[in-house]
CSV table of C-alpha atoms (C1' of nucleotides) in Angstrom, one decimal:
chain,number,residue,atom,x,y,z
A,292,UNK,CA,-55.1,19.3,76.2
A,293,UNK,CA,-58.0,17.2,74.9
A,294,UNK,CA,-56.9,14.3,75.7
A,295,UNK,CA,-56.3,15.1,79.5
A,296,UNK,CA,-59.8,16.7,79.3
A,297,UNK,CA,-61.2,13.5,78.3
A,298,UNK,CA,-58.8,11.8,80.6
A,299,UNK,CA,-60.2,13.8,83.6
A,300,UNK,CA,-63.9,13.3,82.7
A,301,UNK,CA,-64.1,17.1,82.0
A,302,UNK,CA,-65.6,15.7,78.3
A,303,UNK,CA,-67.4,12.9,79.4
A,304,UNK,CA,-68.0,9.5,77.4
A,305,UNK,CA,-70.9,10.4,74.7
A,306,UNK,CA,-70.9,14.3,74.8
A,307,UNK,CA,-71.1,15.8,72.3
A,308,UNK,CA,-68.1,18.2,71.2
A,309,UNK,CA,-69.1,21.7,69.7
A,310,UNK,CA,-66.2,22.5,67.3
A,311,UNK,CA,-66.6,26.8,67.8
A,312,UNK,CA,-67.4,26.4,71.9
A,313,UNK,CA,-64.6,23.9,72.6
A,314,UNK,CA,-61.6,26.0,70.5
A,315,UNK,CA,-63.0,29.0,72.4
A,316,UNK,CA,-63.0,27.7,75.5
A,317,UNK,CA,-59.4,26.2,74.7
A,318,UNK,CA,-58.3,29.4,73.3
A,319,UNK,CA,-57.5,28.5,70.2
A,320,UNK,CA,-59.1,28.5,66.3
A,321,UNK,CA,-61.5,25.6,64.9
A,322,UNK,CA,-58.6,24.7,62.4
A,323,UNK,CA,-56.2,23.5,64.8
A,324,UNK,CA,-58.7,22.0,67.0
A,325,UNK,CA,-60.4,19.9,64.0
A,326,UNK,CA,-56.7,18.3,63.5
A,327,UNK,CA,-56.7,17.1,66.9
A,328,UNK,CA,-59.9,16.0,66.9
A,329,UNK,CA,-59.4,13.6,63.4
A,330,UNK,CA,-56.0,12.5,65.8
A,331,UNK,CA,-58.2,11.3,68.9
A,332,UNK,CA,-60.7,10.1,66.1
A,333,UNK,CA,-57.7,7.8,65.1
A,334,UNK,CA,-56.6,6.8,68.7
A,335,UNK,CA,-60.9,5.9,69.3
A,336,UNK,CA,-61.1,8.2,71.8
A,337,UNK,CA,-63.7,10.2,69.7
A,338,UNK,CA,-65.8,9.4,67.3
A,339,UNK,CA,-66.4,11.6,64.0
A,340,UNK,CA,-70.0,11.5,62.5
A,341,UNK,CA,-69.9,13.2,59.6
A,342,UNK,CA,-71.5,16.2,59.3
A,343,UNK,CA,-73.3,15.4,62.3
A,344,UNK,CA,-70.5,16.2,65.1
A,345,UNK,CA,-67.7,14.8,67.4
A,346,UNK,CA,-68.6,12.5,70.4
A,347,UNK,CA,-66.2,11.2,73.2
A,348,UNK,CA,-66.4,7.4,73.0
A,349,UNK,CA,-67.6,5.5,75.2
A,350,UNK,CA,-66.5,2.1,76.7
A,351,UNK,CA,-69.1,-0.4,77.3
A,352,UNK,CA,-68.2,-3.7,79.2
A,353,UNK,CA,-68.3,-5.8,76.2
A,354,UNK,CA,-65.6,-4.0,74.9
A,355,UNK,CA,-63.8,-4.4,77.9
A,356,UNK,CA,-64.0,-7.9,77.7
A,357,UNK,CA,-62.6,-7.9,74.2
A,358,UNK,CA,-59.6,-5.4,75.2
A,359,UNK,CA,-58.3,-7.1,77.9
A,360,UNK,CA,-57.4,-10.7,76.5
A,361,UNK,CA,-55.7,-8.5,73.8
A,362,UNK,CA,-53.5,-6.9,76.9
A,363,UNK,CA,-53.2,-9.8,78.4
A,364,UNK,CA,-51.1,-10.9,75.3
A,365,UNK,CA,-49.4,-8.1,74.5
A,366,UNK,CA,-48.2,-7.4,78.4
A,367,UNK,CA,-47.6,-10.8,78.5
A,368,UNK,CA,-45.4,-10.7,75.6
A,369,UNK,CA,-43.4,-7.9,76.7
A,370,UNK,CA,-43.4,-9.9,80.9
A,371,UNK,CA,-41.5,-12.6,78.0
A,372,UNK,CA,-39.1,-10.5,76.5
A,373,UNK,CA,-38.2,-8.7,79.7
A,374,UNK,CA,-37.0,-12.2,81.8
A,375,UNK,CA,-34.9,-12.9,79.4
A,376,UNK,CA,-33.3,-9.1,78.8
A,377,UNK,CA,-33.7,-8.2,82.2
A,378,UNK,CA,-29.6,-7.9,83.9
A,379,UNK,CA,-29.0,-7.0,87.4
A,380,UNK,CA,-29.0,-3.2,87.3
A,381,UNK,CA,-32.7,-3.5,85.8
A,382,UNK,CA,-34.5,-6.0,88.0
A,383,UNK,CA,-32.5,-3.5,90.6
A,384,UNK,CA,-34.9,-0.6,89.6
A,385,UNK,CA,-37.8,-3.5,89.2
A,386,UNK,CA,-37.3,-4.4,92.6
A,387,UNK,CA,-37.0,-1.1,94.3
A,388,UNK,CA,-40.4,0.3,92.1
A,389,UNK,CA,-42.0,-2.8,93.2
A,390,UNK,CA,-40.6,-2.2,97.0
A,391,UNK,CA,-43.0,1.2,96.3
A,392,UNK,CA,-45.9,-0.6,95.9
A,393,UNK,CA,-46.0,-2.6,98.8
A,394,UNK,CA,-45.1,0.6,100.3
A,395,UNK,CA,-48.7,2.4,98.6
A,396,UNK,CA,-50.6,-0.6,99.2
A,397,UNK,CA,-49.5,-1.0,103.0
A,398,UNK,CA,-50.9,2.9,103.5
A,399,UNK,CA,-54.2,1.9,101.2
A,400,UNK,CA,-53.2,4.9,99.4
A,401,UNK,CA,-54.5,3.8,95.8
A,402,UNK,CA,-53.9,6.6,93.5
A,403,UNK,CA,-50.1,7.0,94.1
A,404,UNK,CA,-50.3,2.3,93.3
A,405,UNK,CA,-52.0,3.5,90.5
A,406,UNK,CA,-48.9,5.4,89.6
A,407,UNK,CA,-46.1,3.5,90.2
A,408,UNK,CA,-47.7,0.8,88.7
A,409,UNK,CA,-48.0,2.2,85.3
A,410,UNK,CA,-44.0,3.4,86.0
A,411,UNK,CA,-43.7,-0.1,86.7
A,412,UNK,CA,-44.8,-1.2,83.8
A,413,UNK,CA,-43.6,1.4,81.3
A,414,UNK,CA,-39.9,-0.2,82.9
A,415,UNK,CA,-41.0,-3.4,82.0
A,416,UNK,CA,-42.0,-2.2,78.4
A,417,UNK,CA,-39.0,-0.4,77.4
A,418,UNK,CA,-36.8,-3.5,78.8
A,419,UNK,CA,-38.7,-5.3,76.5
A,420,UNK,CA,-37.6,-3.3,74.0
A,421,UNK,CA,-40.6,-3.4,71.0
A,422,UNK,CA,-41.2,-0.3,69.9
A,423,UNK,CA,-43.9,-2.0,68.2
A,424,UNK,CA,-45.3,-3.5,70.9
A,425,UNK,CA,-45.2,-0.3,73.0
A,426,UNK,CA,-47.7,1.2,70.7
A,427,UNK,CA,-49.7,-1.0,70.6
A,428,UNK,CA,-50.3,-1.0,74.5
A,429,UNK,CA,-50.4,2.5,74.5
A,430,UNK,CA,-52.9,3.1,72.8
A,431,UNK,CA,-54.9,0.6,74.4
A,432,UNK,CA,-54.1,2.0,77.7
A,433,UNK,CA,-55.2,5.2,76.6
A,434,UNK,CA,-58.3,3.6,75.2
A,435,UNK,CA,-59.0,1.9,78.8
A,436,UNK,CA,-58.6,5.6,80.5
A,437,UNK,CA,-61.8,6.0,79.3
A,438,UNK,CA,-63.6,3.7,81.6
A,439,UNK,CA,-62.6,5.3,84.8
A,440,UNK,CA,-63.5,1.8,86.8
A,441,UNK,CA,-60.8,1.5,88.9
A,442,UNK,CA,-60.7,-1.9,90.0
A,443,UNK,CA,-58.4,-1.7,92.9
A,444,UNK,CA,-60.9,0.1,95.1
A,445,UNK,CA,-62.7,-3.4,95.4
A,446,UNK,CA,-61.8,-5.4,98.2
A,447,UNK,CA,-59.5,-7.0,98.5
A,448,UNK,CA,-58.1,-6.4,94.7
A,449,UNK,CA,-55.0,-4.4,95.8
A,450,UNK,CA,-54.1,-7.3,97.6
A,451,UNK,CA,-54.7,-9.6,94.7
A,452,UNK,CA,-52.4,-7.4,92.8
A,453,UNK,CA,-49.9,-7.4,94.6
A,454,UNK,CA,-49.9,-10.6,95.1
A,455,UNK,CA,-49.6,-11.1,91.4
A,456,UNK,CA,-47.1,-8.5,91.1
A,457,UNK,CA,-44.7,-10.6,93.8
A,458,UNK,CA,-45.1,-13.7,91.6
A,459,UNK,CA,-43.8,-11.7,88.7
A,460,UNK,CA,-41.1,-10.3,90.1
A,461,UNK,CA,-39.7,-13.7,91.5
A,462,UNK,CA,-40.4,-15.0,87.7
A,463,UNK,CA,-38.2,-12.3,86.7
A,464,UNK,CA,-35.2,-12.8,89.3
A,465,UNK,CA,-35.6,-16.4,88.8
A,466,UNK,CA,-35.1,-15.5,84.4
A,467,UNK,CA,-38.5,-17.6,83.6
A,468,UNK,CA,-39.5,-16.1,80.7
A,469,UNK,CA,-42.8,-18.4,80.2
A,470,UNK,CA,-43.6,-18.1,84.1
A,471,UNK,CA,-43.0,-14.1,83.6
A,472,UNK,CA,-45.3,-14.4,80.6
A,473,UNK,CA,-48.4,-16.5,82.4
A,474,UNK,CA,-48.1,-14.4,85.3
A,475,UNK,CA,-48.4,-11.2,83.6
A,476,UNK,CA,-51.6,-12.5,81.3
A,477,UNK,CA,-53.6,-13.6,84.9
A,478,UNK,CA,-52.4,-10.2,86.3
A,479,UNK,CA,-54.7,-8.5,83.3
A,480,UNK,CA,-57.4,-11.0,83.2
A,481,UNK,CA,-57.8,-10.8,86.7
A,482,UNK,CA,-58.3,-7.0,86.4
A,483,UNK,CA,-61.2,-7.9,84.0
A,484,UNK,CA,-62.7,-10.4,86.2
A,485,UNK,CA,-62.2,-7.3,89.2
A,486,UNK,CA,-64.0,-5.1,86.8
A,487,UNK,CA,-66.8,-7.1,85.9
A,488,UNK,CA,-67.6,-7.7,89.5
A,489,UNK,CA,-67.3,-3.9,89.8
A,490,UNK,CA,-69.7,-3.1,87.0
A,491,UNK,CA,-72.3,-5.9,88.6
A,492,UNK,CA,-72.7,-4.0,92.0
A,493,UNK,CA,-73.1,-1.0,90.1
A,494,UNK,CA,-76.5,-2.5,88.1
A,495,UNK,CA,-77.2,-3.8,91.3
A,496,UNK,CA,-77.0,-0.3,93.0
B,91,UNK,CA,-56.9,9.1,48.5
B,92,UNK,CA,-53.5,9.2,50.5
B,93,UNK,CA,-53.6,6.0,51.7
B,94,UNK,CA,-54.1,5.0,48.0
B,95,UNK,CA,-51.1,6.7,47.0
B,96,UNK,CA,-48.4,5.5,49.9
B,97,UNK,CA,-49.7,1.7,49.0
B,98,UNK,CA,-49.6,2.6,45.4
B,99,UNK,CA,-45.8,3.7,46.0
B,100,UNK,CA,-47.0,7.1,44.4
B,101,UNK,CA,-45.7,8.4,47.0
B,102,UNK,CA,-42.4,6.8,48.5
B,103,UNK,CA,-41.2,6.0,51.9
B,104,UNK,CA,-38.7,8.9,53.2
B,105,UNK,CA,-40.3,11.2,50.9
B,106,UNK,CA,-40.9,14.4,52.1
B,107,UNK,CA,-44.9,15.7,51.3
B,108,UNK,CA,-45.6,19.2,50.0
B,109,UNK,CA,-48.6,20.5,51.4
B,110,UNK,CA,-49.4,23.1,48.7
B,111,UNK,CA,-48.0,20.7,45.9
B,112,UNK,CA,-50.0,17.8,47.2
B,113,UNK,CA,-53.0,19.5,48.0
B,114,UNK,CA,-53.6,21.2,44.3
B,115,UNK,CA,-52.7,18.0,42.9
B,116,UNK,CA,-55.3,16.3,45.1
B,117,UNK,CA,-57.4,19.5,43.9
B,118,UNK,CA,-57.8,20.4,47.5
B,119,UNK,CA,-57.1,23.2,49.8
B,120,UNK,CA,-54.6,22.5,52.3
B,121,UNK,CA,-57.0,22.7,55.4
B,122,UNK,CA,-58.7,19.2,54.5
B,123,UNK,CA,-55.4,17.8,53.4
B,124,UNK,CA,-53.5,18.5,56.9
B,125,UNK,CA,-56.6,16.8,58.8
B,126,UNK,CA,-55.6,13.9,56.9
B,127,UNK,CA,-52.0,14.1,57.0
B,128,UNK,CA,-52.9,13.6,61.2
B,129,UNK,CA,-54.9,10.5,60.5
B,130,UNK,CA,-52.2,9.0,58.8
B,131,UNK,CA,-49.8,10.1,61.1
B,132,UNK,CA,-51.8,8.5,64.1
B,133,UNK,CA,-51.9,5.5,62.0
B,134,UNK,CA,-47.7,5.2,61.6
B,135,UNK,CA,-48.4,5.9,58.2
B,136,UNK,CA,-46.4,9.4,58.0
B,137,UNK,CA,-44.1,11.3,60.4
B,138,UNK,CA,-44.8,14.7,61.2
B,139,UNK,CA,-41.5,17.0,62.0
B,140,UNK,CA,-42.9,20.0,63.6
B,141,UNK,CA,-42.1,23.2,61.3
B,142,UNK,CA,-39.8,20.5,59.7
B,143,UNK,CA,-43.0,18.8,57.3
B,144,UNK,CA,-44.1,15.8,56.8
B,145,UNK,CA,-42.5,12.7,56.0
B,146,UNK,CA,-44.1,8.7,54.1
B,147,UNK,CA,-42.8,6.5,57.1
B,148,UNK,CA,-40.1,3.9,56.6
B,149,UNK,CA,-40.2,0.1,57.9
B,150,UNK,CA,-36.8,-1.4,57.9
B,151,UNK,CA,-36.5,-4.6,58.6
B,152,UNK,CA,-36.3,-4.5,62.5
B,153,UNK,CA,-39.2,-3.0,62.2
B,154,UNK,CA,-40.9,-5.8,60.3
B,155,UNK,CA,-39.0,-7.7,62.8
B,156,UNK,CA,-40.9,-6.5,66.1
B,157,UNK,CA,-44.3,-6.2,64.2
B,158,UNK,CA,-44.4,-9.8,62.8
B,159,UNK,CA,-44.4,-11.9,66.2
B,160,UNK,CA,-47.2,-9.1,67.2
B,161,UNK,CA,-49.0,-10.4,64.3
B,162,UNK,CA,-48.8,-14.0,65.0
B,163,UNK,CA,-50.3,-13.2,68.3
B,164,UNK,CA,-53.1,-11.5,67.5
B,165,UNK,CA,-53.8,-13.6,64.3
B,166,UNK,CA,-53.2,-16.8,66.5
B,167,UNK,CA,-55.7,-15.7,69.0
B,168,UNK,CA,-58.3,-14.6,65.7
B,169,UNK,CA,-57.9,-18.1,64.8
B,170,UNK,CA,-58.2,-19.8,68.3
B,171,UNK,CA,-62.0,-17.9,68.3
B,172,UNK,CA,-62.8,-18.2,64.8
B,173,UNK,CA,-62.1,-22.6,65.5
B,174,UNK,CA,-64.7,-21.8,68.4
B,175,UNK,CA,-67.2,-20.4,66.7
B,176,UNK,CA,-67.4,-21.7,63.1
B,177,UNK,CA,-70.5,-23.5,62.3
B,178,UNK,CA,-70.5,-25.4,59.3
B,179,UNK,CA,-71.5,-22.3,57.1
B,180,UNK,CA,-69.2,-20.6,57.8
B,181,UNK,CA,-66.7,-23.7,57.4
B,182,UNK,CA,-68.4,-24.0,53.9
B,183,UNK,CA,-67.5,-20.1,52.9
B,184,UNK,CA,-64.1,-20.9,54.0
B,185,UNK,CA,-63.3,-23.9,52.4
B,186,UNK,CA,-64.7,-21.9,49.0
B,187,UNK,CA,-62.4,-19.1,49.6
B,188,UNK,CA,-59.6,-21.8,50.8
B,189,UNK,CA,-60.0,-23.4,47.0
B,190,UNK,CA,-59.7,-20.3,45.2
B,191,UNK,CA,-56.0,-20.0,46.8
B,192,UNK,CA,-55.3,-23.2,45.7
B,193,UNK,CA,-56.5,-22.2,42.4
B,194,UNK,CA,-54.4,-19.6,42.4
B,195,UNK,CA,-51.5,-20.9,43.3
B,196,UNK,CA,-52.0,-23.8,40.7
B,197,UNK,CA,-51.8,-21.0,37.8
B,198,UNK,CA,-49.4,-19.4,40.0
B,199,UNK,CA,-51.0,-16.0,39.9
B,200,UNK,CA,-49.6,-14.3,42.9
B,201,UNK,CA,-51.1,-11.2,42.8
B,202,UNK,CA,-55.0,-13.0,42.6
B,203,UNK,CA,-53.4,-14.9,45.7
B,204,UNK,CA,-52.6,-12.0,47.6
B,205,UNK,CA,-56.2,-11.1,47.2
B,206,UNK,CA,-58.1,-14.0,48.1
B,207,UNK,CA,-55.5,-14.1,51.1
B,208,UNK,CA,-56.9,-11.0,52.3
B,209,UNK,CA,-60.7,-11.9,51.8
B,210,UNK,CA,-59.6,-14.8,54.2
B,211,UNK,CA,-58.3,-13.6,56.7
B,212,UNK,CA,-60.9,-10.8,56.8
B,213,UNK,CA,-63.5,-13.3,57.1
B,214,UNK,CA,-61.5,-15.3,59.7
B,215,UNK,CA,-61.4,-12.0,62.0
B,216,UNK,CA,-65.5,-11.0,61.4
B,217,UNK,CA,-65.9,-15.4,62.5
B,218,UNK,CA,-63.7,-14.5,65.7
B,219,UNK,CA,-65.9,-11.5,66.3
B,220,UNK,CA,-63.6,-9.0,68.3
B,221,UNK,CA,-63.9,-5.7,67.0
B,222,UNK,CA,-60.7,-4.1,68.9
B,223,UNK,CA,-58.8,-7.3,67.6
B,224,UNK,CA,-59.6,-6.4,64.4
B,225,UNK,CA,-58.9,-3.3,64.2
B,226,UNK,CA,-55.2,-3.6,65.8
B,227,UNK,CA,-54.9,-5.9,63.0
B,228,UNK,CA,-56.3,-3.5,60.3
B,229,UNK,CA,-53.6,-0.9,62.1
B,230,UNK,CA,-50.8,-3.1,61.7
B,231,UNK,CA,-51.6,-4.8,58.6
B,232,UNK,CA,-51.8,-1.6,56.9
B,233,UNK,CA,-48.4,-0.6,58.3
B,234,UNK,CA,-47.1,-3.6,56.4
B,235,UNK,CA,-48.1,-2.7,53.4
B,236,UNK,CA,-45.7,0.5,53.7
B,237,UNK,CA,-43.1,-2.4,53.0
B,238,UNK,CA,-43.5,-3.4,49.3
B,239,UNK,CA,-41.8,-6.7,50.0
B,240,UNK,CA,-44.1,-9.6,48.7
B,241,UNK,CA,-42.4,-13.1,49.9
B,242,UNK,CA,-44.6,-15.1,48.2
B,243,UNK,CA,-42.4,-14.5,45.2
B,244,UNK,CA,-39.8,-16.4,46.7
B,245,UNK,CA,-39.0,-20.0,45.9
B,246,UNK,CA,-41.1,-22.4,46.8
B,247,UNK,CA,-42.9,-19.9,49.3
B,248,UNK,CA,-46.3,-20.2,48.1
B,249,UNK,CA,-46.1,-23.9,48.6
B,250,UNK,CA,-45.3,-23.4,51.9
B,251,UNK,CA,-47.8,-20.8,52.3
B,252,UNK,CA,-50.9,-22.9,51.0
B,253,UNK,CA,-49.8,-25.8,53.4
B,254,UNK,CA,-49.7,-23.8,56.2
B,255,UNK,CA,-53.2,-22.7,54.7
B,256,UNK,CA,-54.1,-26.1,54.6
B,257,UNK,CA,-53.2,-27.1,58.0
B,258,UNK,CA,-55.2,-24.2,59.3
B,259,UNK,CA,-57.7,-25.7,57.1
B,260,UNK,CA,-57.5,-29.0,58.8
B,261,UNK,CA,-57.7,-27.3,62.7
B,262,UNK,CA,-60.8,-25.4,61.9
B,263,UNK,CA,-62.5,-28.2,61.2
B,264,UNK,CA,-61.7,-30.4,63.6
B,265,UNK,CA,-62.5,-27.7,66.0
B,266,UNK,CA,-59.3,-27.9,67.3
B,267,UNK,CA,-58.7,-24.0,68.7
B,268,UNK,CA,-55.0,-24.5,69.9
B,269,UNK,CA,-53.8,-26.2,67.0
B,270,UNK,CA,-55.1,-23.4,64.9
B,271,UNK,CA,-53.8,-20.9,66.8
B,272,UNK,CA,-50.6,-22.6,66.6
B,273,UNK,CA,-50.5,-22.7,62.8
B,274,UNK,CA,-51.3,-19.3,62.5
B,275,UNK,CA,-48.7,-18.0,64.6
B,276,UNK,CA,-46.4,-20.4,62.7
B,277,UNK,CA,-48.0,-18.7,59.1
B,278,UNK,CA,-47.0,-15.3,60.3
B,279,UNK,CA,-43.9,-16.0,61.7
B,280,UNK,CA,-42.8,-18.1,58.1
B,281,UNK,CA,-43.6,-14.7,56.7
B,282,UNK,CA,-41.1,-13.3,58.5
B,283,UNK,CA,-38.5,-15.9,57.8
B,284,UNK,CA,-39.1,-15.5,54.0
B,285,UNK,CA,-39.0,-11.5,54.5
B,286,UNK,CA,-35.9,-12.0,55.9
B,287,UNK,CA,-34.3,-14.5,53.3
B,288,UNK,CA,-35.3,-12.0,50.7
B,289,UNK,CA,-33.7,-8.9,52.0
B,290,UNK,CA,-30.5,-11.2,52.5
B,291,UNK,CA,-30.6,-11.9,48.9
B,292,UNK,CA,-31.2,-8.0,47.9
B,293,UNK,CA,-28.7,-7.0,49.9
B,294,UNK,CA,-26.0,-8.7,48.6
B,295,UNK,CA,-27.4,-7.7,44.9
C,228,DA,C1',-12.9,29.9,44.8
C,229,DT,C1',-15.0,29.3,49.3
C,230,DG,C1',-17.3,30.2,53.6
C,231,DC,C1',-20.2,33.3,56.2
C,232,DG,C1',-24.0,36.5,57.0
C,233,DA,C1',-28.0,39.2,55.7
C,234,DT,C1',-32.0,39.2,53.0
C,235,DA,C1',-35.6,36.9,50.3
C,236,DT,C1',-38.4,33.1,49.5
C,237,DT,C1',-40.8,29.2,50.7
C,238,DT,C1',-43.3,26.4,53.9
C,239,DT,C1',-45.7,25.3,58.1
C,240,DG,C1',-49.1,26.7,61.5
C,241,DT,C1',-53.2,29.4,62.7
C,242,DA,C1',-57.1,32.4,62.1
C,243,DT,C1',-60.9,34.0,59.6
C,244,DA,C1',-64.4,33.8,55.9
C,245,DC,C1',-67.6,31.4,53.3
C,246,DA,C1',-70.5,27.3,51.5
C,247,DA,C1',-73.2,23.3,52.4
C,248,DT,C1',-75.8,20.7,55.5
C,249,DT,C1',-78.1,19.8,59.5
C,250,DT,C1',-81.0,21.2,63.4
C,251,DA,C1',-84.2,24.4,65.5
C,252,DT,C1',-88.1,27.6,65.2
C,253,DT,C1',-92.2,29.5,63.6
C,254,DG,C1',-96.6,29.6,61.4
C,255,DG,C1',-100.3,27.4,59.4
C,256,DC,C1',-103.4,23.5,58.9
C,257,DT,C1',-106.4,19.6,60.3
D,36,DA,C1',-103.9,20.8,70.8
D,37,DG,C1',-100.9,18.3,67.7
D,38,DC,C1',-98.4,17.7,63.4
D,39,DC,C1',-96.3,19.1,59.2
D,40,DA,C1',-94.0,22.4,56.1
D,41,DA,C1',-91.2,26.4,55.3
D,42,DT,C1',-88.0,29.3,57.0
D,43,DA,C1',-84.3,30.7,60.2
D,44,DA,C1',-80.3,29.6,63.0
D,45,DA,C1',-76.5,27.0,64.0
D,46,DT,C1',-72.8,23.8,62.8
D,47,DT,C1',-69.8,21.2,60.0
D,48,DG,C1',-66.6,21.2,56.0
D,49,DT,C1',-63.6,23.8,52.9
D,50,DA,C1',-61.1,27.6,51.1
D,51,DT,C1',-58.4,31.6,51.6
D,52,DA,C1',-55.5,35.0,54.2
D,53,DC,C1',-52.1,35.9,57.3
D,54,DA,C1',-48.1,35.1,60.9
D,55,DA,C1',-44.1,32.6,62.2
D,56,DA,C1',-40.4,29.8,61.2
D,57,DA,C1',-37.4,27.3,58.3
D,58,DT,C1',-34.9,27.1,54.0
D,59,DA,C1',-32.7,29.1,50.1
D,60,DT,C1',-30.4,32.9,47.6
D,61,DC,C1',-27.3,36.4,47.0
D,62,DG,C1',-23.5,39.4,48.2
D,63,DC,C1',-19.4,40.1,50.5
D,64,DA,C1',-15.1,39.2,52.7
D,65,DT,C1',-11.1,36.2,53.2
DNA sequence: ATGCGATATTTTGTATACAATTTATTGGCT
DNA sequence: AGCCAATAAATTGTATACAAAATATCGCAT
């Protein structure tokens, strides 16, 4: 429940989080909330000062810009591992997710790309197969939740993407584990590049 | 305190955790102790079963298996930006921390070894200067240490080990980031190879 | 003797109560 | 009026108490 609250911006990034209003408002005790907190606390999506209170954290750019090449490596890694596991049946379900995004992007409807791409890539992940691995982007995706930039409103960026997305997929048929990997990194370092952009018209605005 | 004792093998892998028991020994009340129990649990450390209790996590050697090449990745990329940015300073305190391995290989002292190993690469990640980097390193490196296996003790690995140190070495100062991102990755993935060598030989004890 | 079922005990999960500390308020002083 | 100190209120951290569920024990029948 907390973490959808933060998700949806209902706790926003640097507000403060009073224990006894919050479990009320949830319904439930301070002891049970206080666990979940020190969880979220673990994950970075709060931050616990001691004796001083609970704050949602907050994503500046410059964290950004250390979280992504870390993606970039990690989804690139798993782009690897996923040419060369991938058999027909799964680029199968690849190709027909991917045949939904052209389909999303062709109606400029960006929310439902938003979510077949991450079903897109939670394929990709489990075909992979590192449990590890899966974690560990996890919880950086849920990390990056917390910026609510979402990149593929600028222009042209959807296109970009999918552009991106096409070279991947042909990476994938054609078994190129190194192309799949390459691909994959510029696909997330791209999405930075889209972002900072993003964050300069906003200081410009 | 818990931390302490998983590390310390106090308490085991697979062993089941009292909550009463634990907490009085900790000379705690179970309130405090369950908070932590969910930091550690966010952390891999522990498994909570729902009604079921909670349980010192286990890395077998798949495990180990899917966590190592991670490693390599995001220690190779710590030492692509720590080649970057060392001055000669910070060349200096690494060269003095690079002696007192050989030292201590020299009297073959493992456990001194170990040590100054960690001081190392610590300092290599705060030259590299990405926080979130760091920190998945901190997460997975204190996963690792659920697995008591220490390969140096093998035959003829700390000579390995110290070359590969030395080669590092060799990179930083020539300012040569891709080379010393390669050795890295190579460091972490002979780590593997040695884990793997020695679980071979216990099994067939 | 062994397996099953009902009861008893233990253990987890949650709520409440209290202690310790921090933050806010009030009154007095310059 | 503005600032500081002392007190009051609120808030975090911890302990205890209780509810719900799981595990263990005991008795009974086969």
């Amino acid at each position: 429940m907390l973490r959808q609250r933060i998700f949806s911006q209902a706790l926003r990034p640097g507000q403060r989080l009073d224990e006894a209003a919050l479990a009320a408002d949830l319904g439930i005790s301070r002891t049970p909330l206080r666990e979940a907190l020190k969880i979220l606390s673990a994950e970075g999506l709060v931050h616990i000062k001691p004796r001083r209170g609970c704050f949602v954290a907050e994503l500046t750019l410059d964290d950004l810009e250390e979280i992504f090449p870390i993606m970039a490596m990690l989804e690139g890694r798993v782009a690897f591992e996923a040419a060369l596991k991938a058999g027909p049946d799964e680029l199968k379900r690849l190709d027909a997710l991917h045949e939904k995004l052209e389909k999303h992007a062709a109606a400029r409807d960006v929310d439902r790309y938003y979510e077949v791409n991450y079903v897109f890539h939670n394929a990709l992940q489990e075909l992979a197969g590192n449990r590890w691995l899966q974690h560990m982007i996890g919880d950086l995706r849920k990390l990056l939740r917390l910026s609510r930039h979402r990149s593929l409103k600028l222009e042209g960026r959807q296109q970009e993407s999918l552009a991106e997305h096409r070279a991947l997929m042909a990476a994938l048929h054609g078994r190129d584990a190194a192309a799949a990997e390459d691909v994959m990194k510029r696909h997330l370092l791209a999405q930075l590049v889209a972002l900072r952009r993003m964050t300069a018209r906003q200081e410009a605005a």
